[in-house]
Tab-separated table of C-alpha atoms in Angstrom:
chain	number	residue	atom	x	y	z
A	1	UNK	CA	-173.941	58.242	-230.753
A	2	UNK	CA	-173.383	59.296	-234.358
A	3	UNK	CA	-172.153	56.274	-236.368
A	4	UNK	CA	-171.134	56.298	-240.033
A	5	UNK	CA	-170.653	53.052	-241.963
A	6	UNK	CA	-168.705	53.050	-245.243
A	7	UNK	CA	-168.849	50.118	-247.648
A	8	UNK	CA	-168.982	49.195	-251.306
A	9	UNK	CA	-172.438	47.597	-251.231
A	10	UNK	CA	-175.589	47.641	-249.166
A	11	UNK	CA	-178.663	45.425	-249.453
A	12	UNK	CA	-181.196	45.929	-251.017
A	13	UNK	CA	-179.703	48.747	-253.098
A	14	UNK	CA	-176.504	46.993	-254.199
A	15	UNK	CA	-175.346	43.504	-253.321
A	16	UNK	CA	-172.970	40.792	-254.483
A	17	UNK	CA	-172.649	38.824	-251.240
A	18	UNK	CA	-172.371	38.880	-247.475
A	19	UNK	CA	-170.895	42.383	-247.216
A	20	UNK	CA	-174.064	43.850	-248.695
A	21	UNK	CA	-176.172	41.809	-246.281
A	22	UNK	CA	-174.216	43.137	-243.295
A	23	UNK	CA	-174.571	46.764	-244.362
A	24	UNK	CA	-178.259	46.183	-244.969
A	25	UNK	CA	-178.931	44.762	-241.494
A	26	UNK	CA	-176.341	45.956	-238.951
A	27	UNK	CA	-177.022	49.714	-239.323
A	28	UNK	CA	-180.781	49.198	-238.983
A	29	UNK	CA	-180.319	47.220	-235.772
A	30	UNK	CA	-177.965	49.857	-234.380
A	31	UNK	CA	-180.549	52.523	-235.174
A	32	UNK	CA	-183.161	50.455	-233.344
A	33	UNK	CA	-180.820	50.381	-230.350
A	34	UNK	CA	-180.691	54.180	-230.309
A	35	UNK	CA	-177.705	55.206	-232.453
A	36	UNK	CA	-177.868	57.819	-235.201
A	37	UNK	CA	-176.655	55.880	-238.220
A	38	UNK	CA	-175.530	56.951	-241.686
A	39	UNK	CA	-174.333	54.544	-244.389
A	40	UNK	CA	-172.218	55.817	-247.292
A	41	UNK	CA	-171.831	53.730	-250.438
A	42	UNK	CA	-171.323	54.350	-254.174
A	43	UNK	CA	-174.250	55.396	-256.347
A	44	UNK	CA	-173.891	52.713	-258.988
A	45	UNK	CA	-175.509	52.993	-262.401
A	46	UNK	CA	-177.618	49.933	-261.598
A	47	UNK	CA	-178.503	50.899	-258.031
A	48	UNK	CA	-181.809	49.326	-256.999
A	49	UNK	CA	-183.849	52.375	-256.068
A	50	UNK	CA	-183.652	56.079	-256.770
A	51	UNK	CA	-182.067	58.195	-254.030
A	52	UNK	CA	-183.302	61.754	-253.568
A	53	UNK	CA	-180.610	64.135	-254.822
A	54	UNK	CA	-179.475	66.322	-251.905
A	55	UNK	CA	-176.254	67.859	-253.256
A	56	UNK	CA	-174.364	68.155	-256.540
A	57	UNK	CA	-171.082	69.871	-257.315
A	58	UNK	CA	-167.325	69.494	-257.503
A	59	UNK	CA	-165.076	68.572	-254.594
A	60	UNK	CA	-161.426	69.643	-254.340
A	61	UNK	CA	-160.552	66.203	-252.943
A	62	UNK	CA	-160.921	64.626	-256.378
A	63	UNK	CA	-161.099	67.507	-258.835
A	64	UNK	CA	-157.537	66.897	-260.036
A	65	UNK	CA	-157.980	63.143	-260.320
A	66	UNK	CA	-161.369	63.325	-262.023
A	67	UNK	CA	-161.000	66.565	-263.925
A	68	UNK	CA	-164.230	68.593	-263.934
A	69	UNK	CA	-166.349	65.581	-262.958
A	70	UNK	CA	-169.394	66.311	-260.813
A	71	UNK	CA	-170.066	64.490	-257.569
A	72	UNK	CA	-173.720	63.715	-256.837
A	73	UNK	CA	-175.005	62.905	-253.353
A	74	UNK	CA	-178.356	61.196	-252.880
A	75	UNK	CA	-180.082	59.736	-249.863
A	76	UNK	CA	-182.734	57.269	-248.787
A	77	UNK	CA	-184.140	57.186	-245.248
A	78	UNK	CA	-185.212	53.687	-244.256
A	79	UNK	CA	-185.747	52.023	-240.848
A	80	UNK	CA	-184.184	55.003	-239.080
A	81	UNK	CA	-181.001	54.819	-241.182
A	82	UNK	CA	-179.765	57.506	-243.548
A	83	UNK	CA	-178.360	55.776	-246.639
A	84	UNK	CA	-176.128	58.166	-248.567
A	85	UNK	CA	-175.066	57.321	-252.117
A	86	UNK	CA	-172.144	59.063	-253.802
A	87	UNK	CA	-172.338	59.330	-257.583
A	88	UNK	CA	-169.160	59.775	-259.640
A	89	UNK	CA	-168.272	59.127	-263.274
A	90	UNK	CA	-166.233	56.070	-262.256
A	91	UNK	CA	-169.395	54.317	-261.044
A	92	UNK	CA	-171.402	54.944	-264.212
A	93	UNK	CA	-170.952	51.375	-265.472
A	94	UNK	CA	-172.977	48.159	-265.407
A	95	UNK	CA	-172.398	45.998	-262.373
A	96	UNK	CA	-170.524	46.684	-259.151
A	97	UNK	CA	-166.922	45.534	-259.501
A	98	UNK	CA	-164.332	45.927	-262.267
A	99	UNK	CA	-160.594	45.336	-262.869
A	100	UNK	CA	-159.684	48.978	-262.094
A	101	UNK	CA	-161.450	49.014	-258.733
A	102	UNK	CA	-158.380	50.117	-256.765
A	103	UNK	CA	-158.517	53.389	-258.714
A	104	UNK	CA	-162.286	53.700	-258.423
A	105	UNK	CA	-162.442	53.099	-254.671
A	106	UNK	CA	-159.394	55.301	-254.074
A	107	UNK	CA	-161.380	58.175	-255.561
A	108	UNK	CA	-164.445	57.155	-253.562
A	109	UNK	CA	-162.353	57.055	-250.386
A	110	UNK	CA	-161.112	60.578	-250.998
A	111	UNK	CA	-164.623	62.060	-251.126
A	112	UNK	CA	-166.214	60.344	-248.099
A	113	UNK	CA	-165.111	62.907	-245.500
A	114	UNK	CA	-165.861	65.906	-247.772
A	115	UNK	CA	-169.351	64.472	-248.379
A	116	UNK	CA	-169.878	64.155	-244.624
A	117	UNK	CA	-168.890	67.814	-244.319
A	118	UNK	CA	-171.383	68.771	-247.024
A	119	UNK	CA	-174.108	66.899	-245.127
A	120	UNK	CA	-172.965	68.328	-241.772
A	121	UNK	CA	-172.490	64.831	-240.329
A	122	UNK	CA	-169.962	64.665	-237.479
A	123	UNK	CA	-169.367	60.997	-236.644
A	124	UNK	CA	-168.368	59.825	-233.193
A	125	UNK	CA	-167.164	56.645	-234.891
A	126	UNK	CA	-166.545	55.910	-238.558
A	127	UNK	CA	-166.833	52.189	-239.358
A	128	UNK	CA	-165.230	51.062	-242.630
A	129	UNK	CA	-165.854	47.685	-244.237
A	130	UNK	CA	-163.251	45.760	-246.248
A	131	UNK	CA	-160.515	47.112	-248.513
A	132	UNK	CA	-162.811	49.429	-250.466
A	133	UNK	CA	-163.003	51.574	-247.295
A	134	UNK	CA	-159.306	51.240	-246.429
A	135	UNK	CA	-158.353	54.682	-247.710
A	136	UNK	CA	-161.162	56.231	-245.659
A	137	UNK	CA	-159.446	54.915	-242.517
A	138	UNK	CA	-156.285	56.816	-243.480
A	139	UNK	CA	-158.112	60.096	-244.053
A	140	UNK	CA	-160.150	59.678	-240.862
A	141	UNK	CA	-156.933	59.067	-238.913
A	142	UNK	CA	-155.468	62.303	-240.276
A	143	UNK	CA	-158.692	64.108	-239.315
A	144	UNK	CA	-158.702	62.715	-235.765
A	145	UNK	CA	-161.896	60.694	-236.220
A	146	UNK	CA	-162.292	57.470	-234.214
A	147	UNK	CA	-162.440	54.454	-236.537
A	148	UNK	CA	-163.280	50.772	-236.676
A	149	UNK	CA	-162.261	48.687	-239.680
A	150	UNK	CA	-163.997	45.361	-240.364
A	151	UNK	CA	-162.300	42.614	-242.348
A	152	UNK	CA	-164.938	40.573	-244.150
A	153	UNK	CA	-162.448	38.645	-246.290
A	154	UNK	CA	-158.697	39.208	-245.975
A	155	UNK	CA	-158.015	37.482	-249.297
A	156	UNK	CA	-159.257	40.519	-251.234
A	157	UNK	CA	-156.849	43.364	-250.490
A	158	UNK	CA	-157.184	46.106	-253.083
A	159	UNK	CA	-153.602	45.907	-254.386
A	160	UNK	CA	-152.027	47.908	-257.242
A	161	UNK	CA	-148.500	48.883	-258.191
A	162	UNK	CA	-147.342	51.653	-255.891
A	163	UNK	CA	-145.876	54.120	-258.420
A	164	UNK	CA	-149.190	54.392	-260.258
A	165	UNK	CA	-151.544	54.079	-257.280
A	166	UNK	CA	-149.748	56.573	-255.037
A	167	UNK	CA	-151.091	59.441	-257.126
A	168	UNK	CA	-154.656	58.208	-256.765
A	169	UNK	CA	-154.716	58.376	-252.983
A	170	UNK	CA	-153.908	62.030	-252.373
A	171	UNK	CA	-151.957	60.971	-249.283
A	172	UNK	CA	-148.548	62.338	-248.211
A	173	UNK	CA	-145.524	60.181	-249.003
A	174	UNK	CA	-145.030	59.061	-245.383
A	175	UNK	CA	-148.458	57.376	-245.509
A	176	UNK	CA	-147.348	55.229	-248.456
A	177	UNK	CA	-144.311	53.624	-246.859
A	178	UNK	CA	-143.633	50.041	-245.690
A	179	UNK	CA	-145.176	50.727	-242.268
A	180	UNK	CA	-148.417	51.992	-243.790
A	181	UNK	CA	-149.930	51.234	-247.223
A	182	UNK	CA	-146.942	49.751	-249.088
A	183	UNK	CA	-147.035	45.967	-249.445
A	184	UNK	CA	-144.371	44.117	-251.449
A	185	UNK	CA	-143.979	46.986	-253.912
A	186	UNK	CA	-147.719	47.513	-254.234
A	187	UNK	CA	-150.256	49.625	-252.455
A	188	UNK	CA	-152.695	47.602	-250.331
A	189	UNK	CA	-155.861	49.389	-249.277
A	190	UNK	CA	-156.631	46.485	-246.947
A	191	UNK	CA	-153.316	47.037	-245.171
A	192	UNK	CA	-154.094	50.735	-244.969
A	193	UNK	CA	-157.351	49.986	-243.215
A	194	UNK	CA	-155.589	47.709	-240.720
A	195	UNK	CA	-152.790	50.178	-239.999
A	196	UNK	CA	-154.782	53.378	-239.680
A	197	UNK	CA	-157.920	52.134	-237.870
A	198	UNK	CA	-158.168	52.513	-234.116
A	199	UNK	CA	-159.621	49.014	-233.878
A	200	UNK	CA	-159.945	46.102	-236.306
A	201	UNK	CA	-162.773	43.594	-236.209
A	202	UNK	CA	-163.355	40.415	-238.131
A	203	UNK	CA	-166.725	38.803	-238.727
A	204	UNK	CA	-166.155	35.879	-236.359
A	205	UNK	CA	-163.949	35.231	-233.310
A	206	UNK	CA	-162.281	32.173	-234.841
A	207	UNK	CA	-161.373	34.069	-238.030
A	208	UNK	CA	-159.790	36.785	-235.858
A	209	UNK	CA	-157.415	34.117	-234.540
A	210	UNK	CA	-156.885	32.366	-237.886
A	211	UNK	CA	-155.668	35.482	-239.712
A	212	UNK	CA	-152.765	35.820	-237.277
A	213	UNK	CA	-151.301	32.637	-238.807
A	214	UNK	CA	-149.382	32.219	-242.081
A	215	UNK	CA	-152.045	29.813	-243.375
A	216	UNK	CA	-154.830	32.387	-243.273
A	217	UNK	CA	-153.026	35.717	-242.893
A	218	UNK	CA	-152.528	36.420	-246.630
A	219	UNK	CA	-149.081	37.878	-245.930
A	220	UNK	CA	-150.455	40.283	-243.307
A	221	UNK	CA	-150.256	37.877	-240.381
A	222	UNK	CA	-147.218	39.618	-238.871
A	223	UNK	CA	-149.053	42.935	-238.769
A	224	UNK	CA	-152.164	41.254	-237.374
A	225	UNK	CA	-150.163	39.510	-234.644
A	226	UNK	CA	-148.842	42.915	-233.554
A	227	UNK	CA	-152.275	44.527	-233.620
A	228	UNK	CA	-153.709	41.618	-231.648
A	229	UNK	CA	-151.000	41.950	-228.985
A	230	UNK	CA	-151.876	45.638	-228.744
A	231	UNK	CA	-155.511	44.726	-228.076
A	232	UNK	CA	-156.669	46.258	-231.338
A	233	UNK	CA	-158.294	43.194	-232.948
A	234	UNK	CA	-161.500	41.385	-232.016
A	235	UNK	CA	-164.026	39.080	-233.655
A	236	UNK	CA	-167.758	39.751	-233.664
A	237	UNK	CA	-169.913	37.167	-235.397
A	238	UNK	CA	-172.259	38.447	-238.085
A	239	UNK	CA	-175.967	38.278	-237.497
A	240	UNK	CA	-178.698	37.144	-239.847
A	241	UNK	CA	-181.691	39.118	-241.081
A	242	UNK	CA	-184.256	36.851	-239.428
A	243	UNK	CA	-187.195	38.660	-241.012
A	244	UNK	CA	-185.861	38.046	-244.509
A	245	UNK	CA	-184.962	34.453	-243.628
A	246	UNK	CA	-187.972	33.134	-241.710
A	247	UNK	CA	-189.513	29.778	-242.712
A	248	UNK	CA	-192.744	30.722	-240.944
A	249	UNK	CA	-193.417	33.686	-243.242
A	250	UNK	CA	-191.239	33.054	-246.321
A	251	UNK	CA	-193.424	33.592	-249.422
A	252	UNK	CA	-191.159	31.417	-251.601
A	253	UNK	CA	-191.787	28.150	-249.727
A	254	UNK	CA	-194.552	26.138	-248.041
A	255	UNK	CA	-194.291	27.877	-244.666
A	256	UNK	CA	-193.377	25.829	-241.601
A	257	UNK	CA	-192.346	26.326	-237.989
A	258	UNK	CA	-190.906	22.988	-236.877
A	259	UNK	CA	-189.378	19.708	-238.015
A	260	UNK	CA	-192.737	18.143	-238.823
A	261	UNK	CA	-193.815	21.095	-240.925
A	262	UNK	CA	-190.659	20.931	-243.029
A	263	UNK	CA	-191.952	17.839	-244.836
A	264	UNK	CA	-194.017	19.920	-247.288
A	265	UNK	CA	-191.018	22.053	-248.289
A	266	UNK	CA	-188.918	18.924	-248.709
A	267	UNK	CA	-191.571	17.301	-250.904
A	268	UNK	CA	-191.911	20.469	-252.983
A	269	UNK	CA	-188.177	20.618	-253.703
A	270	UNK	CA	-188.055	16.944	-254.660
A	271	UNK	CA	-191.030	17.411	-256.976
A	272	UNK	CA	-189.469	20.513	-258.570
A	273	UNK	CA	-186.279	18.617	-259.462
A	274	UNK	CA	-187.745	15.149	-259.933
A	275	UNK	CA	-185.599	13.636	-257.175
A	276	UNK	CA	-185.959	10.152	-255.722
A	277	UNK	CA	-186.432	9.143	-252.076
A	278	UNK	CA	-182.784	9.558	-251.045
A	279	UNK	CA	-182.010	12.501	-248.717
A	280	UNK	CA	-180.981	15.811	-250.290
A	281	UNK	CA	-177.535	17.343	-249.739
A	282	UNK	CA	-177.474	20.901	-251.089
A	283	UNK	CA	-175.249	23.933	-251.364
A	284	UNK	CA	-175.849	27.541	-252.403
A	285	UNK	CA	-172.457	29.096	-252.990
A	286	UNK	CA	-169.970	30.955	-255.097
A	287	UNK	CA	-168.065	28.344	-257.071
A	288	UNK	CA	-164.614	29.256	-255.811
A	289	UNK	CA	-161.527	27.695	-254.300
A	290	UNK	CA	-162.328	29.330	-250.954
A	291	UNK	CA	-165.658	27.534	-250.758
A	292	UNK	CA	-164.180	24.063	-251.316
A	293	UNK	CA	-166.675	23.197	-254.034
A	294	UNK	CA	-163.931	21.208	-255.770
A	295	UNK	CA	-163.952	18.886	-252.735
A	296	UNK	CA	-167.675	18.357	-253.224
A	297	UNK	CA	-167.185	17.636	-256.931
A	298	UNK	CA	-164.426	15.110	-256.192
A	299	UNK	CA	-166.671	13.407	-253.639
A	300	UNK	CA	-169.667	13.119	-255.990
A	301	UNK	CA	-168.961	9.557	-257.212
A	302	UNK	CA	-169.457	8.354	-253.633
A	303	UNK	CA	-172.068	10.882	-252.547
A	304	UNK	CA	-174.549	10.028	-255.302
A	305	UNK	CA	-174.769	6.462	-253.980
A	306	UNK	CA	-176.702	7.736	-250.957
A	307	UNK	CA	-177.700	11.352	-251.598
A	308	UNK	CA	-179.477	13.568	-254.069
A	309	UNK	CA	-177.230	16.581	-254.715
A	310	UNK	CA	-178.565	20.101	-255.435
A	311	UNK	CA	-176.139	22.946	-256.198
A	312	UNK	CA	-176.975	26.591	-256.925
A	313	UNK	CA	-174.172	29.017	-257.743
A	314	UNK	CA	-171.763	30.468	-260.246
A	315	UNK	CA	-168.132	31.439	-260.596
A	316	UNK	CA	-165.156	29.271	-261.530
A	317	UNK	CA	-165.659	28.017	-265.122
A	318	UNK	CA	-163.935	24.685	-264.429
A	319	UNK	CA	-166.206	23.951	-261.476
A	320	UNK	CA	-169.190	25.150	-263.490
A	321	UNK	CA	-168.301	22.781	-266.320
A	322	UNK	CA	-167.792	19.861	-263.952
A	323	UNK	CA	-171.165	20.428	-262.291
A	324	UNK	CA	-172.882	20.804	-265.651
A	325	UNK	CA	-171.456	17.433	-266.635
A	326	UNK	CA	-172.608	15.847	-263.384
A	327	UNK	CA	-176.098	17.319	-263.811
A	328	UNK	CA	-176.741	14.582	-266.365
A	329	UNK	CA	-176.831	12.181	-263.420
A	330	UNK	CA	-180.326	11.465	-262.108
A	331	UNK	CA	-179.324	12.424	-258.566
A	332	UNK	CA	-177.471	15.666	-259.343
A	333	UNK	CA	-179.178	18.992	-260.037
A	334	UNK	CA	-177.104	22.090	-260.823
A	335	UNK	CA	-178.499	25.557	-261.409
A	336	UNK	CA	-176.059	28.242	-262.489
A	337	UNK	CA	-176.108	31.836	-261.229
A	338	UNK	CA	-177.940	33.776	-258.530
A	339	UNK	CA	-181.613	33.026	-257.913
A	340	UNK	CA	-182.842	34.100	-254.490
A	341	UNK	CA	-186.321	32.513	-254.622
A	342	UNK	CA	-184.723	29.198	-255.626
A	343	UNK	CA	-182.160	29.616	-252.853
A	344	UNK	CA	-185.007	29.910	-250.338
A	345	UNK	CA	-186.599	26.729	-251.709
A	346	UNK	CA	-183.303	24.859	-251.472
A	347	UNK	CA	-182.603	25.958	-247.913
A	348	UNK	CA	-186.105	24.895	-246.915
A	349	UNK	CA	-186.339	21.634	-248.839
A	350	UNK	CA	-182.907	20.060	-248.434
A	351	UNK	CA	-182.046	17.689	-245.605
A	352	UNK	CA	-178.383	18.665	-245.231
A	353	UNK	CA	-176.283	21.594	-246.418
A	354	UNK	CA	-172.617	21.265	-247.458
A	355	UNK	CA	-170.042	23.982	-246.704
A	356	UNK	CA	-166.594	22.411	-247.226
A	357	UNK	CA	-164.894	25.827	-247.107
A	358	UNK	CA	-161.117	26.133	-247.044
A	359	UNK	CA	-161.700	29.289	-245.029
A	360	UNK	CA	-164.899	31.061	-244.051
A	361	UNK	CA	-164.628	34.450	-242.304
A	362	UNK	CA	-168.213	34.126	-241.085
A	363	UNK	CA	-170.692	32.542	-243.470
A	364	UNK	CA	-174.435	33.069	-243.499
A	365	UNK	CA	-175.540	29.935	-245.338
A	366	UNK	CA	-174.993	27.705	-242.315
A	367	UNK	CA	-177.168	30.027	-240.204
A	368	UNK	CA	-179.885	30.119	-242.838
A	369	UNK	CA	-179.841	26.352	-243.299
A	370	UNK	CA	-180.244	25.686	-239.564
A	371	UNK	CA	-183.051	28.242	-239.356
A	372	UNK	CA	-184.786	26.307	-242.153
A	373	UNK	CA	-184.258	22.934	-240.510
A	374	UNK	CA	-181.474	21.842	-242.857
A	375	UNK	CA	-178.477	20.435	-241.022
A	376	UNK	CA	-175.065	21.808	-242.050
A	377	UNK	CA	-172.068	19.652	-242.961
A	378	UNK	CA	-169.162	22.047	-242.494
A	379	UNK	CA	-165.398	22.200	-242.357
A	380	UNK	CA	-164.075	23.433	-239.010
A	381	UNK	CA	-162.888	26.913	-239.945
A	382	UNK	CA	-163.777	30.527	-239.189
A	383	UNK	CA	-167.382	31.358	-238.482
A	384	UNK	CA	-168.446	27.765	-239.129
A	385	UNK	CA	-166.733	26.782	-235.876
A	386	UNK	CA	-168.460	29.611	-234.018
A	387	UNK	CA	-171.995	28.952	-235.268
A	388	UNK	CA	-172.471	25.212	-235.901
A	389	UNK	CA	-172.773	23.209	-232.648
A	390	UNK	CA	-171.734	19.546	-232.658
A	391	UNK	CA	-175.216	18.478	-231.563
A	392	UNK	CA	-176.823	20.101	-234.618
A	393	UNK	CA	-174.446	19.935	-237.577
A	394	UNK	CA	-171.684	17.629	-238.740
A	395	UNK	CA	-168.124	18.960	-238.743
A	396	UNK	CA	-164.856	17.791	-240.291
A	397	UNK	CA	-161.320	19.117	-239.998
A	398	UNK	CA	-159.296	18.419	-243.157
A	399	UNK	CA	-159.966	20.109	-246.503
A	400	UNK	CA	-160.143	16.815	-248.381
A	401	UNK	CA	-162.880	14.883	-250.211
A	402	UNK	CA	-162.409	11.964	-247.785
A	403	UNK	CA	-163.005	14.171	-244.755
A	404	UNK	CA	-166.141	15.595	-246.357
A	405	UNK	CA	-167.357	12.082	-247.156
A	406	UNK	CA	-166.747	11.035	-243.562
A	407	UNK	CA	-168.958	13.844	-242.238
A	408	UNK	CA	-171.646	13.003	-244.816
A	409	UNK	CA	-171.583	9.365	-243.709
A	410	UNK	CA	-172.032	10.522	-240.127
A	411	UNK	CA	-175.005	12.610	-241.224
A	412	UNK	CA	-176.469	9.702	-243.180
A	413	UNK	CA	-176.197	7.424	-240.145
A	414	UNK	CA	-178.069	9.992	-238.048
A	415	UNK	CA	-180.678	10.473	-240.794
A	416	UNK	CA	-181.535	6.786	-240.409
A	417	UNK	CA	-182.902	7.659	-236.937
A	418	UNK	CA	-185.813	10.056	-237.590
A	419	UNK	CA	-186.305	11.104	-233.976
A	420	UNK	CA	-182.642	12.002	-233.496
A	421	UNK	CA	-182.606	13.857	-236.834
A	422	UNK	CA	-185.763	15.779	-235.916
A	423	UNK	CA	-184.249	16.721	-232.552
A	424	UNK	CA	-181.236	18.228	-234.330
A	425	UNK	CA	-183.587	20.158	-236.607
A	426	UNK	CA	-185.522	21.548	-233.643
A	427	UNK	CA	-182.332	22.657	-231.880
A	428	UNK	CA	-181.092	24.357	-235.038
A	429	UNK	CA	-184.345	26.189	-235.700
A	430	UNK	CA	-184.346	27.471	-232.108
A	431	UNK	CA	-180.945	29.189	-232.389
A	432	UNK	CA	-180.928	32.996	-232.233
A	433	UNK	CA	-178.823	34.511	-235.001
A	434	UNK	CA	-180.439	37.945	-234.855
A	435	UNK	CA	-178.393	41.121	-235.241
A	436	UNK	CA	-179.358	42.404	-231.779
A	437	UNK	CA	-176.355	40.807	-230.049
A	438	UNK	CA	-173.661	41.742	-232.612
A	439	UNK	CA	-175.081	45.267	-233.038
A	440	UNK	CA	-174.887	45.795	-229.298
A	441	UNK	CA	-171.302	44.478	-229.213
A	442	UNK	CA	-170.302	46.971	-231.889
A	443	UNK	CA	-171.963	49.845	-230.016
A	444	UNK	CA	-170.126	48.821	-226.843
A	445	UNK	CA	-166.852	48.810	-228.796
A	446	UNK	CA	-167.591	52.234	-230.261
A	447	UNK	CA	-168.292	53.577	-226.778
A	448	UNK	CA	-165.015	52.241	-225.382
A	449	UNK	CA	-163.053	53.750	-228.273
A	450	UNK	CA	-164.821	57.095	-228.031
A	451	UNK	CA	-164.034	57.311	-224.308
A	452	UNK	CA	-160.394	56.301	-224.738
């Protein structure tokens, strides 16, 4: 089976979060299972790595929108996967994402199928990821190509005012109406992906149900209810790169394989931050409303009575300022920004891991923390419901500081019983979050769609 994935980032070449992790791991696992896999993503100015240039020229699909701009196509072959990077003037900037991204990814979407033609790739299934690939679903539909569209986070929709954006897409007027890409006077590339794809997936079964409700549907719940009734929506939980996240071989920590061995990593983290004997509650997260970090901040006056708190992340300036202020407290350590080696040390050395998310399409941190013997304290939403068993982690329902504190008190009571705590650690470390299962589920889905 010839599978093509399209997304805005792919680890280790470009990454800002979980989407990049998925496109770095899922295609490789599908290739291992026997598929022929190509991944297409932008060739950013700061791409990690240098693709081999395989084609350069102009494409009619964007020549009017870009003027005489040249399109460059490079590739990297790794782990049986062909990674194709498309270079355009609009991606010759620092960083990945910018305020005019609807324009940029509209142009990218217009060249994906022409690039596949240049490379003589004929996909059995084209799998687009998030709104940046929404326009590709429309063009693939017009070309009669079977498609799957994955929603990684429905909150980000790729919206722009319709009069201006309609000219960027190159689509006929009927494809820009209220039944297709139009959304409250705007264009929504996310909606386009949902409408034009043959099948929609989300990154966890619970999130697939949640987005059919007004609370989580971001205004698209009516459409998603209809698609669900038509049998065109399903949830497939993300996997975890278990080679990259393996406490037995991780070079950034004192390696360990069980609850007893974790003691060295715990001691190392406490020494690094000068923490006292209280247990460590940590989080590694974007500082955003979605992640519920404000609930953690509001709970700090009570939490610091019993816990050391370690936070790594960046984002919202108000949350950043609040955490910087709290970092003056002897039991609170805050490190701003992205720091993967430190993240590994935190996952390995903490006792518990807080994820008070208001919504969480899938989440990887809870999987990583359990693999590293750190017990998650999570709100019952999305992928956290699907991955954190009651006999391992500690779950709470309401998005309030009091509910979070209640789950932390439950964890603290269990921590007072070392054998019971160690048993939870052992069960968590034994869980299989590999990509083999999800990759196989996707291949089964592709096969059903291709035969339909």
